[in-house]
Tab-separated table of C-alpha atoms and ligand atoms in Angstrom:
chain	number	residue	atom	x	y	z
A	24	UNK	CA	167.887	58.952	181.642
A	25	UNK	CA	165.055	59.820	179.280
A	26	UNK	CA	164.804	58.114	175.898
A	27	UNK	CA	164.866	61.534	174.190
A	28	UNK	CA	168.044	62.489	175.942
A	29	UNK	CA	169.677	59.173	175.123
A	30	UNK	CA	168.854	59.481	171.429
A	31	UNK	CA	170.194	63.057	171.391
A	32	UNK	CA	173.491	61.855	172.825
A	33	UNK	CA	173.691	58.879	170.463
A	34	UNK	CA	173.171	61.275	167.550
A	35	UNK	CA	176.184	63.348	168.493
A	36	UNK	CA	178.611	60.494	169.179
A	37	UNK	CA	179.670	60.009	165.508
A	38	UNK	CA	180.401	63.738	165.240
A	39	UNK	CA	182.475	63.656	168.401
A	40	UNK	CA	184.495	60.754	167.086
A	41	UNK	CA	185.185	62.480	163.772
A	42	UNK	CA	186.119	65.682	165.584
A	43	UNK	CA	183.843	67.800	163.368
A	44	UNK	CA	181.893	68.929	166.382
A	45	UNK	CA	184.603	70.735	168.301
A	46	UNK	CA	182.490	71.917	171.215
A	47	UNK	CA	180.512	68.662	171.239
A	48	UNK	CA	181.686	67.635	174.693
A	49	UNK	CA	180.385	70.866	176.157
A	50	UNK	CA	177.084	70.349	174.342
A	51	UNK	CA	176.921	66.727	175.510
A	52	UNK	CA	177.426	67.924	179.070
A	53	UNK	CA	174.765	70.587	178.614
A	54	UNK	CA	172.287	68.053	177.250
A	55	UNK	CA	172.186	66.318	180.613
A	56	UNK	CA	170.704	69.418	182.153
A	57	UNK	CA	168.003	70.381	179.667
A	58	UNK	CA	164.446	69.356	180.516
A	59	UNK	CA	163.110	66.454	178.475
A	60	UNK	CA	160.955	68.487	176.083
A	61	UNK	CA	163.090	71.612	175.850
A	62	UNK	CA	164.567	72.532	172.481
A	63	UNK	CA	168.009	73.983	171.975
A	64	UNK	CA	168.264	77.706	172.719
A	65	UNK	CA	170.698	78.218	169.862
A	66	UNK	CA	171.219	76.670	166.448
A	67	UNK	CA	172.689	73.181	166.417
A	68	UNK	CA	175.788	72.635	164.304
A	69	UNK	CA	175.363	69.456	162.281
A	70	UNK	CA	178.592	69.791	160.280
A	71	UNK	CA	180.685	72.621	158.799
A	72	UNK	CA	177.920	73.500	156.306
A	73	UNK	CA	174.628	72.607	157.987
A	74	UNK	CA	173.006	74.230	161.006
A	75	UNK	CA	169.582	73.474	162.421
A	76	UNK	CA	167.084	75.468	164.478
A	77	UNK	CA	165.056	72.778	166.149
A	78	UNK	CA	161.270	72.802	165.935
A	79	UNK	CA	159.604	72.462	169.303
A	80	UNK	CA	157.016	69.837	168.410
A	81	UNK	CA	154.759	68.548	165.678
A	82	UNK	CA	153.417	72.051	165.103
A	83	UNK	CA	156.721	73.723	164.215
A	84	UNK	CA	159.261	72.190	161.868
A	85	UNK	CA	163.033	72.423	162.059
A	86	UNK	CA	164.678	75.174	160.000
A	87	UNK	CA	167.937	74.239	158.271
A	88	UNK	CA	170.608	76.631	157.052
A	89	UNK	CA	173.123	75.258	154.550
A	90	UNK	CA	176.092	77.596	154.272
A	91	UNK	CA	178.293	77.699	151.166
A	92	UNK	CA	181.078	80.055	150.141
A	93	UNK	CA	178.573	81.805	147.826
A	94	UNK	CA	175.739	82.329	150.303
A	95	UNK	CA	173.223	80.271	152.268
A	96	UNK	CA	170.211	78.093	151.519
A	97	UNK	CA	167.291	77.742	153.922
A	98	UNK	CA	165.404	74.442	153.912
A	99	UNK	CA	161.953	74.812	155.539
A	100	UNK	CA	161.065	77.874	157.577
A	101	UNK	CA	158.939	76.460	160.434
A	102	UNK	CA	155.639	77.900	161.685
A	103	UNK	CA	154.758	81.619	161.918
A	104	UNK	CA	155.092	81.387	165.722
A	105	UNK	CA	158.515	79.669	165.733
A	106	UNK	CA	160.062	81.320	162.660
A	107	UNK	CA	161.316	84.570	164.314
A	108	UNK	CA	163.271	82.627	166.924
A	109	UNK	CA	164.686	80.248	164.291
A	110	UNK	CA	165.697	83.261	162.177
A	111	UNK	CA	167.508	84.833	165.108
A	112	UNK	CA	169.291	81.595	166.021
A	113	UNK	CA	170.515	80.900	162.484
A	114	UNK	CA	171.406	84.494	161.635
A	115	UNK	CA	173.633	84.429	164.739
A	116	UNK	CA	175.579	81.618	163.021
A	117	UNK	CA	175.949	83.274	159.621
A	118	UNK	CA	175.008	86.562	158.003
A	119	UNK	CA	175.631	85.156	154.506
A	120	UNK	CA	173.012	86.268	151.953
A	121	UNK	CA	170.075	83.902	151.637
A	122	UNK	CA	170.242	82.800	148.000
A	123	UNK	CA	167.490	80.162	148.049
A	124	UNK	CA	164.644	79.018	150.278
A	125	UNK	CA	163.520	75.434	149.653
A	126	UNK	CA	160.083	74.434	150.944
A	127	UNK	CA	159.761	70.667	151.420
A	128	UNK	CA	155.948	70.999	151.267
A	129	UNK	CA	153.127	73.481	151.739
A	130	UNK	CA	152.103	72.803	155.337
A	131	UNK	CA	151.945	75.863	157.579
A	132	UNK	CA	154.542	74.487	160.002
A	133	UNK	CA	157.104	74.682	157.131
A	134	UNK	CA	156.063	77.827	155.238
A	135	UNK	CA	155.562	80.209	158.186
A	136	UNK	CA	158.893	82.032	157.891
A	137	UNK	CA	159.263	82.483	154.119
A	138	UNK	CA	158.641	86.256	154.217
A	139	UNK	CA	161.039	86.625	157.124
A	140	UNK	CA	163.891	84.895	155.309
A	141	UNK	CA	163.311	86.368	151.869
A	142	UNK	CA	165.875	89.023	150.886
A	143	UNK	CA	166.258	90.845	147.601
A	144	UNK	CA	167.533	88.209	145.192
A	145	UNK	CA	166.380	85.214	147.256
A	146	UNK	CA	164.615	82.576	145.166
A	147	UNK	CA	161.986	80.324	146.715
A	148	UNK	CA	161.806	76.813	145.275
A	149	UNK	CA	158.939	74.328	145.580
A	150	UNK	CA	157.394	71.437	143.686
A	151	UNK	CA	154.641	72.188	141.111
A	152	UNK	CA	151.822	70.690	143.159
A	153	UNK	CA	152.342	73.391	145.811
A	154	UNK	CA	149.986	75.692	143.880
A	155	UNK	CA	146.971	73.386	144.012
A	156	UNK	CA	147.871	72.322	147.547
A	157	UNK	CA	147.819	75.937	148.787
A	158	UNK	CA	144.599	76.613	146.823
A	159	UNK	CA	143.003	73.546	148.445
A	160	UNK	CA	143.992	74.609	151.958
A	161	UNK	CA	142.787	78.174	151.320
A	162	UNK	CA	139.552	76.979	149.653
A	163	UNK	CA	138.702	75.238	152.941
A	164	UNK	CA	140.112	77.939	155.207
A	165	UNK	CA	137.168	78.044	157.625
A	166	UNK	CA	136.977	74.256	157.859
A	167	UNK	CA	140.697	73.793	158.445
A	168	UNK	CA	140.964	76.712	160.891
A	169	UNK	CA	138.716	74.865	163.338
A	170	UNK	CA	140.030	71.367	162.667
A	171	UNK	CA	143.719	72.392	162.748
A	172	UNK	CA	143.217	74.171	166.071
A	173	UNK	CA	141.458	71.169	167.638
A	174	UNK	CA	144.097	68.759	166.383
A	175	UNK	CA	146.943	70.940	167.655
A	176	UNK	CA	145.299	71.616	171.030
A	177	UNK	CA	145.117	75.357	170.302
A	178	UNK	CA	142.290	77.854	170.859
A	179	UNK	CA	139.919	78.046	167.908
A	180	UNK	CA	140.704	81.277	166.028
A	181	UNK	CA	138.162	83.772	164.741
A	182	UNK	CA	138.361	83.699	160.930
A	183	UNK	CA	137.366	86.905	159.170
A	184	UNK	CA	137.104	85.388	155.691
A	185	UNK	CA	136.471	81.626	155.917
A	186	UNK	CA	135.648	81.216	152.220
A	187	UNK	CA	138.240	83.075	150.112
A	188	UNK	CA	137.434	81.272	146.846
A	189	UNK	CA	138.569	78.297	144.848
A	190	UNK	CA	141.967	79.485	143.688
A	191	UNK	CA	142.986	81.987	146.368
A	192	UNK	CA	146.235	80.414	147.614
A	193	UNK	CA	149.242	82.754	147.656
A	194	UNK	CA	152.102	81.198	145.721
A	195	UNK	CA	155.401	82.035	147.445
A	196	UNK	CA	157.604	80.212	144.903
A	197	UNK	CA	159.820	81.780	142.259
A	198	UNK	CA	160.872	78.406	140.871
A	199	UNK	CA	158.559	75.401	140.514
A	200	UNK	CA	159.590	72.012	139.167
A	201	UNK	CA	157.953	68.707	138.326
A	202	UNK	CA	160.271	65.704	138.870
A	203	UNK	CA	163.737	67.135	139.553
A	204	UNK	CA	165.514	70.477	139.919
A	205	UNK	CA	169.215	71.019	140.453
A	206	UNK	CA	171.413	73.996	141.182
A	207	UNK	CA	174.939	74.619	142.356
A	208	UNK	CA	175.838	77.196	144.972
A	209	UNK	CA	179.491	77.615	145.882
A	210	UNK	CA	181.001	74.228	146.594
A	211	UNK	CA	177.655	72.384	146.964
A	212	UNK	CA	175.135	70.833	144.584
A	213	UNK	CA	171.474	70.822	145.585
A	214	UNK	CA	169.337	68.152	143.922
A	215	UNK	CA	165.607	68.457	144.573
A	216	UNK	CA	163.306	65.541	143.788
A	217	UNK	CA	159.533	65.234	143.869
A	218	UNK	CA	158.834	62.775	146.703
A	219	UNK	CA	155.051	62.709	147.339
A	220	UNK	CA	153.946	61.172	150.622
A	221	UNK	CA	152.887	63.447	153.473
A	222	UNK	CA	151.589	65.794	150.742
A	223	UNK	CA	151.377	65.685	146.915
A	224	UNK	CA	153.860	68.591	146.616
A	225	UNK	CA	156.441	67.034	148.929
A	226	UNK	CA	160.090	67.218	147.861
A	227	UNK	CA	163.368	65.887	149.243
A	228	UNK	CA	166.815	67.449	148.914
A	229	UNK	CA	170.066	65.598	148.256
A	230	UNK	CA	173.470	67.253	148.633
A	231	UNK	CA	175.941	64.701	147.255
A	232	UNK	CA	179.091	66.489	148.504
A	233	UNK	CA	177.791	66.182	152.091
A	234	UNK	CA	176.040	62.820	151.583
A	235	UNK	CA	173.083	64.562	153.208
A	236	UNK	CA	169.380	63.910	152.543
A	237	UNK	CA	166.662	66.300	153.754
A	238	UNK	CA	163.508	64.184	153.896
A	239	UNK	CA	160.909	66.699	155.120
A	240	UNK	CA	157.929	64.966	156.713
A	241	UNK	CA	158.202	61.660	154.841
A	242	UNK	CA	159.986	60.235	157.880
A	243	UNK	CA	159.474	60.921	161.573
A	244	UNK	CA	159.648	58.964	164.775
A	245	UNK	CA	156.174	57.462	164.527
A	246	UNK	CA	154.029	55.631	162.036
A	247	UNK	CA	153.042	58.330	159.509
A	248	UNK	CA	149.731	60.129	159.432
A	249	UNK	CA	148.578	58.409	156.222
A	250	UNK	CA	145.240	59.856	157.224
A	251	UNK	CA	145.216	63.042	159.282
A	252	UNK	CA	142.147	63.450	161.513
A	253	UNK	CA	141.905	67.164	160.771
A	254	UNK	CA	140.970	66.174	157.237
A	255	UNK	CA	143.171	65.460	154.253
A	256	UNK	CA	143.094	64.277	150.698
A	257	UNK	CA	144.397	60.720	150.436
A	258	UNK	CA	148.064	60.378	151.241
A	259	UNK	CA	149.000	57.423	149.085
A	260	UNK	CA	150.897	54.715	150.947
A	261	UNK	CA	152.665	53.540	147.803
A	262	UNK	CA	153.894	57.112	147.177
A	263	UNK	CA	155.605	57.063	150.581
A	264	UNK	CA	157.240	53.740	149.729
A	265	UNK	CA	158.536	54.944	146.355
A	266	UNK	CA	159.701	58.282	147.762
A	267	UNK	CA	161.610	56.570	150.572
A	268	UNK	CA	163.140	54.218	147.979
A	269	UNK	CA	164.459	57.251	146.160
A	270	UNK	CA	166.125	58.539	149.336
A	271	UNK	CA	167.565	55.085	150.069
A	272	UNK	CA	169.071	54.959	146.560
A	273	UNK	CA	171.248	57.978	147.409
A	274	UNK	CA	172.910	55.989	150.243
A	275	UNK	CA	172.921	59.021	152.570
A	276	UNK	CA	175.255	59.240	155.531
A	277	UNK	CA	173.217	61.997	157.090
A	278	UNK	CA	169.412	62.201	157.119
A	279	UNK	CA	167.706	65.376	158.238
A	280	UNK	CA	163.954	65.102	158.866
A	281	UNK	CA	161.960	68.290	159.350
A	282	UNK	CA	160.702	67.047	162.731
A	283	UNK	CA	162.977	65.398	165.266
A	284	UNK	CA	166.736	65.048	165.244
A	285	UNK	CA	169.045	64.170	162.342
A	286	UNK	CA	170.213	60.585	161.947
A	287	UNK	CA	173.808	59.792	161.020
A	288	UNK	CA	175.466	56.714	159.509
A	289	UNK	CA	174.290	54.979	156.354
A	290	UNK	CA	173.659	51.656	158.127
A	291	UNK	CA	171.359	53.291	160.686
A	292	UNK	CA	169.571	55.409	158.073
A	293	UNK	CA	169.069	52.394	155.810
A	294	UNK	CA	167.704	50.353	158.706
A	295	UNK	CA	165.298	53.111	159.778
A	296	UNK	CA	164.014	53.988	156.296
A	297	UNK	CA	163.672	50.328	155.266
A	298	UNK	CA	161.757	49.511	158.420
A	299	UNK	CA	159.566	52.579	157.903
A	300	UNK	CA	158.680	51.811	154.290
A	301	UNK	CA	158.154	48.120	155.092
A	302	UNK	CA	155.776	49.104	157.909
A	303	UNK	CA	153.774	51.296	155.504
A	304	UNK	CA	153.787	48.598	152.826
A	305	UNK	CA	152.727	45.922	155.326
A	306	UNK	CA	149.676	47.942	156.383
A	307	UNK	CA	148.836	48.916	152.797
A	308	UNK	CA	149.029	45.352	151.494
A	309	UNK	CA	146.970	44.011	154.403
A	310	UNK	CA	144.231	46.580	153.674
A	311	UNK	CA	144.265	45.753	149.963
A	312	UNK	CA	144.068	42.004	150.722
A	313	UNK	CA	141.171	42.663	153.097
A	314	UNK	CA	139.339	44.822	150.556
A	315	UNK	CA	139.684	42.150	147.895
A	316	UNK	CA	138.392	39.544	150.359
A	317	UNK	CA	135.313	41.686	151.099
A	318	UNK	CA	136.309	42.511	154.684
A	319	UNK	CA	134.766	45.697	156.108
A	320	UNK	CA	136.936	48.596	157.203
A	321	UNK	CA	136.209	48.284	160.952
A	322	UNK	CA	137.212	44.622	160.988
A	323	UNK	CA	140.446	45.599	159.271
A	324	UNK	CA	141.056	48.429	161.786
A	325	UNK	CA	140.678	45.909	164.603
A	326	UNK	CA	142.697	43.096	163.059
A	327	UNK	CA	145.699	44.560	161.192
A	328	UNK	CA	148.689	45.091	163.477
A	329	UNK	CA	152.314	45.729	162.682
A	330	UNK	CA	154.595	42.767	163.454
A	331	UNK	CA	157.126	43.575	166.236
A	332	UNK	CA	160.063	44.043	163.828
A	333	UNK	CA	158.102	46.693	161.896
A	334	UNK	CA	156.620	48.517	164.872
A	335	UNK	CA	157.783	52.138	164.532
A	336	UNK	CA	155.648	53.703	167.280
A	337	UNK	CA	152.290	55.479	167.143
A	338	UNK	CA	152.946	58.692	169.050
A	339	UNK	CA	151.816	60.738	166.009
A	340	UNK	CA	150.156	58.638	163.294
A	341	UNK	CA	148.023	55.673	164.365
A	342	UNK	CA	147.990	52.478	162.329
A	343	UNK	CA	144.205	52.098	162.676
A	344	UNK	CA	143.568	55.612	161.260
A	345	UNK	CA	145.872	54.835	158.349
A	346	UNK	CA	144.023	51.571	157.681
A	347	UNK	CA	140.780	53.491	157.282
A	348	UNK	CA	142.602	56.216	155.327
A	349	UNK	CA	143.986	53.677	152.847
A	350	UNK	CA	140.632	51.866	152.552
A	351	UNK	CA	138.595	55.029	152.001
A	352	UNK	CA	141.341	56.639	149.909
A	353	UNK	CA	140.825	53.803	147.452
A	354	UNK	CA	137.079	53.310	147.858
A	355	UNK	CA	135.570	56.594	149.044
A	356	UNK	CA	132.790	56.829	151.612
A	357	UNK	CA	130.240	54.225	150.496
A	358	UNK	CA	130.475	51.039	152.567
A	359	UNK	CA	128.241	48.901	150.303
A	360	UNK	CA	125.443	48.943	152.882
A	361	UNK	CA	122.271	50.198	151.141
A	362	UNK	CA	121.248	52.132	154.279
A	363	UNK	CA	124.342	54.303	153.802
A	364	UNK	CA	122.981	55.593	150.473
A	365	UNK	CA	120.457	57.786	152.285
A	366	UNK	CA	120.939	61.077	154.090
A	367	UNK	CA	119.422	59.867	157.374
A	368	UNK	CA	122.346	59.234	159.744
A	369	UNK	CA	122.537	56.197	162.092
A	370	UNK	CA	121.592	58.557	164.969
A	371	UNK	CA	117.967	58.400	163.762
A	372	UNK	CA	117.807	54.722	164.697
A	373	UNK	CA	119.808	55.290	167.900
A	374	UNK	CA	117.195	57.754	169.125
A	375	UNK	CA	114.457	55.159	168.486
A	376	UNK	CA	116.431	52.418	170.243
A	377	UNK	CA	116.999	54.600	173.316
A	378	UNK	CA	113.241	55.070	173.691
A	379	UNK	CA	112.743	51.305	173.274
A	380	UNK	CA	115.242	50.815	176.130
A	381	UNK	CA	112.733	52.647	178.362
A	382	UNK	CA	114.402	56.015	177.944
A	383	UNK	CA	117.757	57.720	178.391
A	384	UNK	CA	118.251	56.933	182.105
A	385	UNK	CA	118.820	53.209	181.550
A	386	UNK	CA	121.347	53.913	178.809
A	387	UNK	CA	123.187	56.487	180.941
A	388	UNK	CA	123.294	54.030	183.845
A	389	UNK	CA	124.729	51.293	181.630
A	390	UNK	CA	127.379	53.700	180.285
A	391	UNK	CA	128.329	54.656	183.854
A	392	UNK	CA	128.591	50.973	184.832
A	393	UNK	CA	130.897	50.365	181.891
A	394	UNK	CA	133.149	53.250	182.927
A	395	UNK	CA	133.204	52.209	186.598
A	396	UNK	CA	134.032	48.606	185.756
A	397	UNK	CA	136.908	49.747	183.504
A	398	UNK	CA	135.343	48.077	180.508
A	399	UNK	CA	135.575	49.551	177.043
A	400	UNK	CA	135.300	53.336	177.403
A	401	UNK	CA	134.655	53.596	173.657
A	402	UNK	CA	131.425	51.625	174.162
A	403	UNK	CA	130.424	54.052	176.929
A	404	UNK	CA	131.142	56.924	174.527
A	405	UNK	CA	128.886	55.390	171.881
A	406	UNK	CA	126.101	54.936	174.454
A	407	UNK	CA	126.474	58.613	175.409
A	408	UNK	CA	126.152	59.485	171.707
A	409	UNK	CA	122.929	57.439	171.608
A	410	UNK	CA	121.531	59.332	174.605
A	411	UNK	CA	122.385	62.671	173.007
A	412	UNK	CA	120.843	61.538	169.705
A	413	UNK	CA	117.575	61.074	171.638
A	414	UNK	CA	117.948	64.231	173.737
A	415	UNK	CA	120.692	66.653	172.733
A	416	UNK	CA	120.458	68.633	175.985
A	417	UNK	CA	120.476	65.715	178.401
A	418	UNK	CA	122.780	66.574	181.333
A	419	UNK	CA	123.387	62.913	182.211
A	420	UNK	CA	124.277	62.194	178.587
A	421	UNK	CA	126.789	65.057	178.423
A	422	UNK	CA	128.252	64.060	181.806
A	423	UNK	CA	128.837	60.437	180.885
A	424	UNK	CA	130.166	61.526	177.499
A	425	UNK	CA	132.702	63.791	179.193
A	426	UNK	CA	133.667	61.074	181.678
A	427	UNK	CA	134.227	58.582	178.853
A	428	UNK	CA	136.407	61.110	177.003
A	429	UNK	CA	138.434	61.813	180.163
A	430	UNK	CA	138.939	58.063	180.654
A	431	UNK	CA	140.083	57.590	177.054
A	432	UNK	CA	142.465	60.544	177.330
A	433	UNK	CA	144.038	59.082	180.469
A	434	UNK	CA	144.748	55.875	178.524
A	435	UNK	CA	146.087	57.520	175.343
A	436	UNK	CA	149.760	57.762	174.361
A	437	UNK	CA	149.085	59.564	171.079
A	438	UNK	CA	149.325	63.361	171.011
A	439	UNK	CA	146.733	63.883	168.279
A	440	UNK	CA	144.240	61.517	169.907
A	441	UNK	CA	144.653	63.340	173.236
A	442	UNK	CA	143.999	66.717	171.601
A	443	UNK	CA	140.813	65.512	169.892
A	444	UNK	CA	139.608	63.944	173.141
A	445	UNK	CA	140.301	67.229	174.950
A	446	UNK	CA	138.297	69.153	172.332
A	447	UNK	CA	135.361	66.804	173.102
A	448	UNK	CA	135.867	67.312	176.847
A	449	UNK	CA	135.866	71.093	176.358
A	450	UNK	CA	132.662	70.890	174.313
A	451	UNK	CA	130.948	68.759	176.996
A	452	UNK	CA	132.094	71.074	179.790
A	453	UNK	CA	130.850	74.111	177.870
A	454	UNK	CA	127.466	72.418	177.481
A	455	UNK	CA	127.342	71.394	181.163
A	456	UNK	CA	128.373	74.860	182.367
A	457	UNK	CA	125.962	76.770	180.145
A	458	UNK	CA	122.898	78.143	181.953
B	23	ZN	ZN1	155.522	69.218	159.403
């Protein structure tokens, strides 16, 4: 039995016991026969008010529909690619008018279906910082188009207007708030709180009558991406900790993240959120201690590890990336080495060193030996970089670079790392196959 399948079944057991999931047994039976990575073909009933269209992966969020006797509220709208299917699945559950759309934050995998869901009279709610966050993403449209595609393992799109201006984001919100916003619809109260973490505009939703907390991307089944490799402003570790504290203070019995499955039971939710925030705090405090002791960032990346009781997995965020993200979030790019003040990159010296090593062939041979002997493939990759610094068209250099990337990909268990390695493999293959 796969771990995913087991966790899906464990999630539904409390609902089966309470009898609120009347066709749960049928669903439980069906779950045994869905492939490991398949998502549900129809909306999942969480309780009498909440339904979920499940996102397929990290690139499309879940869409939630909360149904009241005065209309429905949509929480997150998934990606442009997934939104039409989510819309169809949830509209099949209820045709109630959509009174509000709540956006947990301004990432494209959450905002992609806003236009689809918006009806006359629908109000879109977001946190104030959404405006600057959308401006920032739009300001760097060309940059992010390439980096997002590489990180997601997608083809690189052709961008017609990569530089739309400094303040060109399109604000979808009718209502913006700073710290807290509350409204009542039918029998339910919706309390929205600013909970920065994954993004500065991140919000979480608390429905006290259902004891339900919607936590967006501030919790998922992996260490968080405190630094995202596609490029991001600092995501402050202490913001995550405080935001998760706020959710814990509500004592939720149901937690609904925007990626992955809901979690039920206050004891389980408390255990998961406490472990998660303690893992973030552990890494943060270790980086801060290292910075104050004068330790360099690479030593910290190699030495700080989560203790076993705080290990929350690294299938999405990697602890080492977050260590560097926290360090450079606080300190910026200068590493206190005077040579870093100048615009000549380290590759200038690498090129010189390669010629001192009697040319590229010796370096290529050493990199190949390292790969064949199953030593550190990262070292082989750096040697390939040195060869290409000396001769950017060297076939042997590109070949050993590709082989090192393939080796690293075969060893990786992190989806983002694999996608970036594949983008390097594609680049090397394109170079090797060009006339
Ligand atoms: Zn997301």
